[in-house]
Each structure stands twice: as structure tokens, then as C-alpha cells.
Amino acid sequence: MPYLPYLAKYLRISEDDEEAGEGKRESDSIANQRKMLDVYIAGHEEFAGCPVKEFVDDGVSGVSFQRPAVQELLNEVRTGNVFCIIVKDLSRFGRNYIEVGDYIEQIFPFLGVRFISVTDHFDSSENPAGIEVGFKNLIHDLYSRDLSVKVKSSVKMRQRRGGYNGGGVPFGYKLGMKGEKDEVFVPDSEAAGIVKRIFELAADGNTTSGIADLLNKEAVPTPGVYKKKREGISYCLKNEKQNLWKAAQVNLILRNDVYRGIYVAHKLSTVRPGVVKKNQSSEYITIENHHERLVGEELFQKAQGVLKLRGKMDRKTEYDSALKGKVKCGNCGYSMSVRREAKEPYYRCCSGRGCGVYTKINVELLETTVWGILQKLMETYCEQEEVQKNERAQILAAISEAKEKKRIWEGKIEHCRISRLELYHQWKEGEISKEEYIRKKEQFHAHEAEYQKKLEQVEQYLEEMLVCQEIPGQKGGLARLAGVGSLTKELADLLIERVEVYDGDRVEIKWKIDEIKVE
């Protein structure tokens, strides 16, 4: 880490630059930018010996300032750690001319930060940003907007001819080439066999939960597990305990038109960087007989009957609970949903018998248990709050007393210094002898040293008390329990991360708030 303050190099390249052509991509490459900035810094003696730190956003659009490296850089600027920022050109810093202009013309000058754009021949220390810089920023912004339209148009053209546009490949397929340009879905023999079997089981009348239980019993790998073990594919599993087939997962496979050879694209549109919206089905790009189907049309339609049956069952079992979405099976880690077919509603593991336990618990019992724990925690909190209140009062009294002692010792030290000065004048005026002057001066020196020692002790004690005063008491989540008479959805969302249920109605709670500890 360089000594502060330092000179900051900012480098950026995005996919937009790569779409603009080979020459543009090479010109704006990170290596090219780094070389240009290093040459510039080495050629200016004022930067000799200056500590330098580099910030790089690789593959990030310049339209928005929500970029990891630029946000880190701006935080360093706000804390006063940067005295100068240097970029290849203004478009590297950003393509939004309004935001770029605000930083260059107002924010950086106010914070005393110098800004240099090498190819634009702009240095804020020599001449402030004017209309020329404003025009360049506007041109970069318009260029970015125009390039964005072209990139979107290029993507849509690729979609219309059935080309692969990135993202996850449906389970059962892998990528293969179609001609010289486009990648398409081709069957992955092992995974395709699993998909076909799911459709066959559904066509035979098995429910989605029944299919999931059967696959789990036979230890058939889930799509996540299958992708993770395939060479070259990185896949983050959603469940840390076990990865089991679930009815919802089977449902998604049975509903997916891709398995009957239909290509569907343009389901989402980018509104602005980082924000997308769902398109209407009429806007989808659909191509039939696009790739090899895994199931025939007759088998596909038979399987849809199972989905209709499951949909009716789901509507009958809807139930609202304060802990909805937070209850997990302690054995397999999957969610537990509320069922009310019996006289009393209960939570049961969504994995069914797949986890080997078929965990379930009465809804009222679970909510009563959680609420009882919260009430006990509230009692403990109130007792601790009273103790902390008394401790804070004692700390404030100690701080007040220490400040008064500090004032007294500072006064005595100042008195010794003034007295020595008066002694000097008395000696010069002949009112006292040299021997008496030396004797009394040493006495005042000794007193001052003693008072200084006392002062340092008081200052150290005062510093310790001030640190104790800054330690926050137990507030936040538990404080909001005051006056609450029952477990509510809002309270559960505030305090509880998840509730794990085990055999014998044993419950473990993971809290959102660090102050909550259950021994």
C-alpha cells in the first residue's frame, strides 16, 4: 500500500469497446492504458518519487458510475488519500457527460484533487474544465448511447437467427456449433437421459413431488451437482447441506419448451445498466425445430397434465404464517412449506421423503416456541439495558471529574512556567541573587514535572472513559420488541435469518442481529 496521499491511475475497458472493432479494442486495452499512463508519469518530474496506486475496471461499461474500482477510487478521494487522478482519456473515467462534468468541474476542485486526461491534453491544475471538456464529455455520452443501440441490435440479430447469446445452458444440453458463427444446443447424453425419464414418469401419472422423491432415492444428480462436477463449469450450489431434487425443479423442466426443440429468446430487456425488465410473451423471439428435441410432442403434452394437477393442489394449500419463507429442514437444508390438509396446519420439508427424514412441525407450536424465546431475550435485554444505563451514568460522572482534574493540573503547570519567567525578571532586576534564582527555578521545574505526570495520568484515564462512552448499548432490533404482543411477519423479517427444524420438534434459530445470543 503506497504512502498517502498518492497519485491514482484509473483504467477501464468494457465489452462496448470490444464491439467497436479490433483497432479500438487494442487502443483501449488495459495494457495500452497502463503503458501510456506510466510513460506520462515518468516524463513529468513533479511526480518523481510519488506513491502510485492503480484502479482497474475490466469489462465494465462507463455509462454508470456503479463500477467497483471507480467507487473504491472515489471513496479514497473523499477520505483525502488521493491528490491526483490520471486517465488515458475522459471516456475511460465515464461516458455520462453530466456526472463526469460534475466530478471534474466541481467535486474534484472542491476536494483539492488534480485531474489529468492524457490524450485530451487536459490538466485541471493548468486550466479549469471549460466548454471544450463539456463537449468532449457529451460526445462520449452520445457515442456510448449509439454504441449501446448497435450492440443491442447485434444481439437481437443473433437471436433472430437462433444463435447462442450466453447465460446458462438448459439441463440436458451442451453447446455445439451451427455453421461457422453460432453456437446451439446439442444433447448431453447423460443429462438428456435424466430429462427424458422425468417426462416419462410424469406421463405415467407421477406427481412432481413423487418424481423428485424417486430421483433422490436413486441418488440421481441434480442439475446443480451435475454442472459442478462437469469439467470446466463453475456452479455455485444453492443449498449448503444437501442438493436434492424438489418438485419445483421438476416442474420447471416439464414446462420448458426447449426440450421439444423450441428456441425462445428476448425474454428480458435492459432498461439501463444493471436494470432489466421482463418482456411480454408477444415480444419473445421463438424458433421451432431449432435444435434436436429430447422429448416428442405427445410425451410433452401428457406431462403437462401433471402440472395442472399440481397447480390445483398448491392453490388449496396456501397459508400465511409469520415465519413463512424462513423455516428450513435441519436435515437437508431445504425450505419447509405450510400444509393444512390436517385439522392443524403444519410445516413440512419441501424435499418430501428425499432428505430421508420427512421433517414436519405444527405451525402454532413453532410460532409459540419462537415467540417464547424472543420474550425471554427481551427480559434479558431489559435487565442488561438497566445495568448499562447505570454504567453510562457512572462513566459520565467519571469523565466530568477527570476533565476538572485535567483543568487543575494544566493550571498548575502554567503557574510554574509563569513563576519561572517572573524569577528571571527578578534576577535581572537585582531583586534576588543568582543562587536564589537557580534554587527556586529548579523547585518550579520539579513541581512542573510532578504536575505533568499527574496530567498524563488523568488524560490517559479520560481517554479510556471516552472510549467506554462510545461503546453502543444494546439497541436496534431487540429495542423494537418493546410493546409488541405477538410474533408478526415484520418482526420475524427484522430479527430472524432462518429457523431450522429437526426431529422431535427441536428448533435452532439463526438471528440477523449480533446482539442476540442464546446460550
Phi, psi and omega in degrees: 000127183289156174292148185259151353283162185228170176270129183253125172262129177244127181234141179210142170214149182224174178296331178300320180294323180291326179292339185284352177126162183298317181296316179295318181297317180293319180298321184262009181300155180300319180297319180294316178298315181299316181297316181297317181291321179296320178296318181297314181296317180295333182274001179238113185299332182298339181261003181298127178081357180288137174293140184233137176231140185253138177238127186231127169249103183259118179081029182238133180294147180268003181294319180252152177271005177277065179241138185306308185290320182291327176292321176297318179298314182295325175296320177295323178296316182296328180273002175082019183272350184240132177255343181205140175243135180231133180228163178294309176209170185298327182292338177292321181290323178176155180252358176271106191295332181290311181293317179301316179298321178299316181293314185288321187270335187235303190292309181297314177301321180296322181272000178073030181255128179279142181232129182234128172244111192297301186288341176274356181054042180245130176222114185296342179283340181263315178212131182295160180297128180236205185294329181297314178295321178300317178296319180296318178298318180297319179297317179298320180296312180295322178299317180296318179296317180295319180294323179298318178298318180294319180296316179297320179296320179296318179297317182294323177297320179294322178294319183296332178264008174083021181280154179284133184246018180095180182090185182289141175271130182305141178302130184109346181235164168222175183271139174221168184269142173240102186074215184258345188251310194261146173262142180226172180278131173232148184301138171259107194310313183293310181291324179298324177297322179294317180298314180301319182294323178299315179295321180294320178295320179293318180295335179278000176101002178288139176285165180297322178291324178294321177296316180298316179299319181294317179296321179292321180298324181270004179059038176286129183295138175288164177306320180295313180296320181297316180293324182292325183276346177289137184297133176085000180246121177263125184218127181269116179288139185283331184248125186280340183270300178219159174240105185243156173290140176236158181302321181296324180292318176297320180300318180296320179295315182294334181271347189281117180293345183299333183283352173249025172083015182260130178263126178234125180224178180060042176280337181233153175229143178275121178278312175203169183308122179086357182234124179235160176229153177280134178274158173291152181301333179291342180269351181297150171261115185239131178231117178276156182052039183282322181216176182292127180280151178265335180227150177283165183297318181297316179295321180298314183292324177298322181294334182293335178298325178295322181294321179296320178296316181295323179297320178293320179296320180296320181294330180286335188256013179294138182205140181259134181217148179298333183258013183303130179088352183250347185273124183237150175288124181293339183277310184253343177092355181276163182296154173245133181250158182275132175239141181229029177294327179279178181297324181243127181297150180214155173274140173221154182295130180292344179279358181063226179274002183299327182277353176090356183240326183059054184296138174207158180205144179296134183299313182297319179297316181296313181294322178296320180296313180296317181294322177298320178296317180297321179295318178296321177296323180294320178298316178297320180298315181297319178296316180293324180296322179294318178297315180294327178297316178293320179296320179295323178295319178295321179296316179298319179295319179295321179296317180298316180295319180294321178297322179293318178296321179299317180297321181294312181295322176298323178294319180292322178297316179296324178298317178299319182292318179293320181297321178296321179295320178295321178300320180298316180293322178297319179293317180296326180277357178082013181282334177224158181280166179296320180297317180294322178299314181294318182297312182290326178297319179293327177296316179294325176298317181295316178298317181297319179297320179295315180294323180296320178296317178298319181297316180297322178296317180295317180297320178296316179297317180297319179297319179296319180293323179293323176296317178298324180293328183281344180293119184291148175280180180281099178235197175083236189300309182295326179298331181285352178287340182301125178087353180276131186258350181202168179284122180242164179298320181296318180293318179296319179296327182286320191254333192249129175276310179198155177238118180260130183250133180240178178303153178071023179061026176282137186232136172237135184244131173257117186271156176274342187249129184297332185291342182273119178224130179246117181283000000 
